[in-house]
């Protein structure tokens, strides 16, 4: 029987449990997990900060593995047959209906109420539906892609859920060639956004974080300026952005911190007529005071939220990794990974991610 790491309830240690073998349906796929990841969402899950989560769950929403068996002929979106032995990944979001008001009228499918998410909204009682498990069961209809040979499983998981999330934020940011882009926060999403801003033709990319260790990684990916937030001088990074932009502020600022005050600071670092994209507020962390006249209307600023990802972001993420893979010496994605953990080490991984002592934690469930 396969082993999986189960989050039984909020604020309880994660337990490694033996769970029943998956029952393969027509159109379903069983994969043997090579990598999954621990991200900020999993820390939120641990503390019960997301609504409607059916504990006990097997977390792990972004994963990659080797196909063990398929229920009959199953093809990917390009019509390619998925064969046993192939290295495959899948979009965690499943059952978007394309039949409701959100999907059809608002064209905001990431807000579809029918959506289910692997590792988040499925109970461990429903099967192996999360990545912190030796095997993952992909239900019929899960959107699967096989990795191209240029992209290793390690490169894929180094991108992880942060890369398509950042890609969505970059779409919302509509960067123009030569723009000055500020990224607030250098966790996996912020770092990915900074890399994508460079690829999008930004004239200058400035990354802000409180951890020097993260800023060093951002520098290694070629960002132009890194600014550490100083506790003794909390406005210094804002002043520095203004200095670096002739007093105007950035053309585009992307928030990837999840800290409310960052939004007020970000608006103050963005130029008149600029764009401000919020992607870091995945959970409710409270409120801040904004002056609607001075900070929004007078500035003629665009403020855009970014909720979740859809299949297009996932698909384009893999195309991006293929074009800029480690092997071509373009972007050293794998260096984003700080440490790999086994199933038994999951509780340590969660602590490390929460404390920010690792940038990216990956799980290898079949290593012991
Ligand atoms: Zn829908
Ligand atoms: Zn995630």
XYZ file of C-alpha atoms and ligand atoms in Angstrom:
370
model
C 0.000 0.000 0.000
C 1.375 3.442 -0.904
C 2.585 5.887 1.733
C 1.316 9.445 1.850
C 1.777 12.431 4.166
C -1.625 13.350 5.581
C -2.614 16.644 7.162
C -5.275 15.327 9.526
C -6.484 18.685 10.893
C -5.212 22.275 11.163
C -2.244 22.816 13.492
C -1.558 19.084 13.922
C 1.697 17.420 12.848
C 1.488 15.830 9.416
C 1.379 12.005 9.601
C 2.797 9.482 7.147
C 0.058 6.913 6.548
C -0.471 3.837 4.403
C -3.460 4.372 2.139
C -5.331 2.066 -0.239
C -4.086 1.549 -3.799
C -5.960 3.741 -6.289
C -8.717 2.122 -8.356
C -8.066 2.980 -11.982
C -11.096 4.225 -13.920
C -11.381 4.625 -17.699
C -9.531 7.850 -18.531
C -7.706 7.924 -15.191
C -3.921 7.744 -14.714
C -1.725 6.497 -11.875
C 1.650 8.199 -11.527
C 4.601 7.434 -9.304
C 5.646 10.755 -7.769
C 9.143 12.032 -8.530
C 8.748 15.500 -7.030
C 6.123 17.538 -5.290
C 6.631 20.785 -3.415
C 5.875 22.610 -0.185
C 4.719 26.152 -0.823
C 3.182 28.983 1.160
C -0.282 27.579 0.469
C 0.651 24.427 2.401
C 1.636 26.559 5.394
C -1.780 28.266 5.144
C -3.402 24.800 4.994
C -1.461 23.709 8.074
C -2.827 26.672 10.011
C -6.377 26.281 8.714
C -6.323 29.641 6.926
C -8.154 28.482 3.776
C -11.901 27.942 3.771
C -13.690 24.740 2.821
C -10.706 22.392 3.147
C -11.933 18.802 3.805
C -9.296 17.585 6.315
C -7.761 15.017 6.361
C -6.003 15.936 3.107
C -2.874 14.902 1.218
C -1.297 18.269 0.365
C 0.939 18.879 -2.642
C -0.733 20.670 -5.559
C 2.187 20.817 -7.995
C 3.849 17.501 -8.763
C 5.584 15.522 -11.467
C 5.953 11.780 -11.816
C 6.278 8.712 -14.002
C 3.138 7.228 -15.523
C 2.530 3.758 -14.068
C -0.735 2.873 -15.771
C -3.541 4.532 -17.729
C -7.209 3.541 -17.835
C -7.382 2.851 -21.583
C -6.093 5.358 -24.131
C -5.639 8.812 -22.555
C -4.350 11.784 -24.552
C -3.073 15.216 -23.607
C -4.433 18.515 -24.969
C -2.246 18.172 -28.081
C -3.729 14.753 -28.836
C -0.542 12.969 -27.783
C -1.131 9.548 -26.220
C 0.092 9.327 -22.631
C 2.097 6.097 -22.286
C 3.280 4.218 -19.211
C 6.834 5.347 -18.389
C 6.274 8.906 -19.614
C 7.189 11.784 -17.286
C 3.954 13.617 -16.702
C 2.564 16.530 -14.766
C -0.943 17.898 -14.395
C -2.815 21.074 -13.589
C -3.857 20.964 -9.945
C -7.112 22.722 -10.776
C -9.720 20.261 -11.919
C -13.435 20.341 -12.799
C -13.598 23.992 -13.888
C -17.078 23.735 -15.402
C -17.052 26.153 -18.392
C -20.791 26.187 -17.859
C -21.419 28.776 -15.096
C -21.758 32.570 -14.977
C -18.068 32.977 -13.969
C -16.828 30.764 -16.789
C -19.214 31.908 -19.519
C -20.082 35.553 -18.837
C -17.387 37.012 -16.579
C -14.712 34.962 -18.397
C -13.022 34.532 -15.024
C -12.687 30.753 -14.927
C -10.267 30.901 -11.990
C -13.279 32.049 -9.919
C -15.482 29.113 -11.052
C -17.167 27.721 -7.911
C -17.069 24.142 -9.280
C -13.253 24.043 -9.300
C -11.502 21.337 -7.325
C -7.802 21.536 -6.514
C -5.451 18.598 -5.973
C -3.776 18.817 -2.597
C -6.241 21.440 -1.338
C -9.945 20.653 -1.814
C -9.911 16.843 -1.989
C -10.059 14.719 1.153
C -7.552 11.913 1.694
C -10.672 9.723 2.042
C -11.369 10.341 -1.667
C -8.036 8.786 -2.715
C -4.450 9.706 -3.525
C -5.324 13.213 -4.705
C -2.287 15.166 -3.526
C 1.419 15.128 -4.322
C 2.859 14.254 -0.887
C 2.318 10.621 -1.745
C 4.263 7.803 -3.389
C 1.483 7.475 -5.963
C -0.962 10.091 -7.281
C -4.271 9.197 -8.893
C -5.270 11.494 -11.752
C -9.025 11.293 -12.133
C -10.555 11.185 -15.621
C -10.525 14.722 -17.032
C -7.471 15.957 -15.109
C -5.390 18.038 -17.523
C -2.137 16.146 -18.027
C 0.973 17.148 -19.972
C 4.061 15.048 -20.584
C 7.308 16.935 -20.071
C 9.350 17.615 -23.214
C 12.800 16.031 -23.102
C 14.451 19.459 -22.667
C 12.725 19.905 -19.298
C 13.819 17.670 -16.424
C 11.418 16.835 -13.576
C 13.703 18.838 -11.281
C 13.516 21.928 -13.500
C 9.761 21.615 -13.642
C 9.357 21.445 -9.873
C 11.868 24.283 -9.430
C 9.382 26.408 -11.363
C 6.566 24.789 -9.387
C 3.266 26.494 -8.699
C 5.025 29.847 -8.371
C 6.017 30.078 -12.029
C 2.529 29.887 -13.631
C 1.214 32.127 -10.832
C 3.874 34.701 -11.675
C 3.152 34.213 -15.375
C -0.491 35.111 -14.732
C 0.601 38.204 -12.772
C 2.927 39.217 -15.617
C 0.017 38.898 -18.075
C -1.939 41.242 -15.821
C 1.038 43.634 -15.587
C 1.299 44.160 -19.367
C 4.967 45.112 -19.207
C 6.203 47.171 -22.140
C 9.766 47.070 -23.420
C 11.936 49.387 -21.339
C 9.563 49.557 -18.353
C 10.953 49.834 -14.841
C 9.439 46.972 -12.858
C 9.481 46.685 -9.077
C 8.763 43.303 -7.501
C 7.854 43.355 -3.818
C 8.816 40.078 -2.176
C 11.376 37.533 -3.310
C 9.772 34.235 -2.419
C 9.228 31.808 -5.295
C 6.399 33.898 -6.834
C 8.290 37.199 -6.580
C 11.511 35.692 -7.900
C 9.621 34.090 -10.809
C 7.895 37.408 -11.545
C 11.277 39.167 -11.590
C 12.719 36.585 -14.019
C 9.642 36.887 -16.253
C 9.833 40.702 -16.136
C 13.404 40.460 -17.466
C 12.226 38.087 -20.210
C 9.382 40.515 -20.997
C 11.822 43.274 -21.910
C 11.798 45.371 -18.757
C 14.419 48.116 -18.810
C 15.148 47.682 -15.141
C 13.972 45.175 -12.541
C 14.152 46.067 -8.849
C 13.421 43.402 -6.216
C 12.605 44.154 -2.581
C 12.640 41.701 0.338
C 13.513 41.603 4.013
C 15.807 38.562 3.612
C 19.255 39.317 2.153
C 19.662 35.611 1.324
C 16.729 35.782 -1.092
C 18.003 38.971 -2.689
C 21.313 37.242 -3.398
C 19.403 34.596 -5.392
C 17.517 37.325 -7.276
C 20.865 38.941 -8.193
C 22.114 35.611 -9.522
C 19.186 35.651 -11.971
C 20.236 39.041 -13.316
C 17.889 41.535 -11.677
C 19.314 45.049 -11.718
C 18.765 46.234 -8.167
C 17.917 44.507 -4.902
C 16.683 46.484 -1.911
C 16.519 45.090 1.612
C 13.764 46.405 3.855
C 15.358 47.927 6.940
C 13.498 47.691 10.233
C 15.232 50.865 11.481
C 14.328 52.856 8.358
C 11.042 51.526 6.932
C 10.776 54.089 4.126
C 14.281 53.703 2.783
C 13.397 51.191 0.035
C 10.545 53.423 -1.130
C 12.831 56.449 -1.352
C 15.409 54.365 -3.201
C 12.888 53.269 -5.848
C 11.942 56.927 -6.400
C 15.635 57.821 -6.672
C 16.220 55.090 -9.231
C 13.286 56.359 -11.339
C 14.044 60.089 -11.382
C 11.394 60.651 -8.753
C 8.594 59.137 -10.855
C 8.195 55.622 -9.455
C 8.056 52.338 -11.333
C 5.984 51.844 -14.476
C 4.808 48.513 -13.086
C 4.914 47.165 -9.530
C 4.087 43.562 -8.664
C 3.190 42.654 -5.088
C 4.216 39.136 -3.996
C 4.455 39.458 -0.231
C 1.050 38.725 1.298
C 1.642 41.589 3.742
C -1.072 44.293 3.686
C 1.225 47.293 4.256
C 3.189 46.292 1.151
C 0.192 47.376 -0.933
C 0.310 50.936 0.400
C 4.087 51.032 -0.073
C 3.735 49.606 -3.573
C 1.260 52.272 -4.633
C 3.755 54.876 -3.388
C 6.532 53.324 -5.472
C 4.491 53.280 -8.696
C 4.390 56.188 -11.121
C 1.356 58.209 -12.132
C -0.556 56.226 -14.755
C 1.342 53.048 -13.852
C 0.064 49.578 -13.045
C -0.027 47.852 -9.685
C -0.578 44.081 -9.702
C -1.410 42.173 -6.516
C -0.676 38.438 -6.516
C 0.647 37.770 -2.999
C -2.621 38.005 -1.051
C -3.869 34.437 -1.309
C -5.324 34.545 2.207
C -7.002 37.246 4.248
C -4.290 38.964 6.265
C -6.235 42.091 7.227
C -6.669 45.690 6.156
C -4.712 48.895 5.618
C -5.676 52.510 5.168
C -5.401 53.847 1.628
C -6.013 57.467 0.654
C -8.241 57.097 -2.420
C -7.475 60.607 -3.668
C -3.705 60.702 -3.208
C -2.842 57.074 -3.761
C -5.292 55.999 -6.471
C -7.369 58.604 -8.253
C -4.856 61.444 -8.437
C -2.224 58.948 -9.536
C -4.505 57.637 -12.301
C -3.207 54.211 -11.420
C -4.433 50.751 -12.501
C -4.729 48.244 -9.629
C -5.217 44.629 -10.674
C -5.755 41.455 -8.675
C -4.572 38.051 -9.879
C -6.472 34.995 -8.707
C -5.111 31.486 -9.336
C -4.070 30.023 -12.653
C -5.785 28.300 -15.534
C -4.545 25.692 -17.988
C -3.047 28.314 -20.332
C -0.621 29.508 -17.653
C 0.378 25.924 -16.892
C 0.882 25.085 -20.579
C 2.889 28.230 -21.264
C 5.016 27.594 -18.173
C 6.251 24.367 -19.740
C 6.886 26.076 -23.090
C 8.898 28.699 -21.208
C 10.948 26.083 -19.344
C 11.595 24.319 -22.649
C 12.908 27.510 -24.252
C 14.970 28.558 -21.229
C 16.092 25.256 -19.764
C 19.233 24.763 -17.682
C 20.847 22.766 -20.458
C 20.925 25.774 -22.771
C 22.571 27.758 -19.950
C 19.812 30.301 -20.089
C 18.137 30.246 -16.716
C 19.327 28.094 -13.814
C 15.852 27.145 -12.607
C 17.131 24.254 -10.486
C 19.102 26.668 -8.324
C 15.780 27.960 -6.936
C 15.485 24.689 -4.990
C 16.963 25.106 -1.523
C 16.428 21.604 -0.221
C 14.716 18.292 -0.928
C 12.783 16.423 1.794
C 11.406 12.894 2.191
C 7.837 12.200 3.346
C 9.076 11.694 6.909
C 10.710 15.146 6.862
C 7.549 17.016 5.824
C 6.977 18.692 9.182
C 10.491 20.104 9.025
C 9.849 21.288 5.466
C 6.731 23.150 6.602
C 8.662 24.863 9.415
C 11.466 25.829 7.029
C 9.043 27.311 4.465
C 7.104 29.191 7.131
C 10.279 30.693 8.622
C 11.639 31.596 5.221
C 14.877 29.706 5.869
C 14.427 27.985 2.490
C 13.375 29.656 -0.741
C 11.902 26.510 -2.285
C 11.328 23.170 -0.583
C 10.648 20.111 -2.723
C 9.430 16.675 -1.670
C 10.644 13.365 -3.075
C 8.055 10.893 -1.741
C 9.775 7.824 -3.159
C 13.088 8.540 -1.455
C 13.527 7.383 2.106
Zn -17.613 27.422 -13.999
Zn 1.590 26.438 -4.336
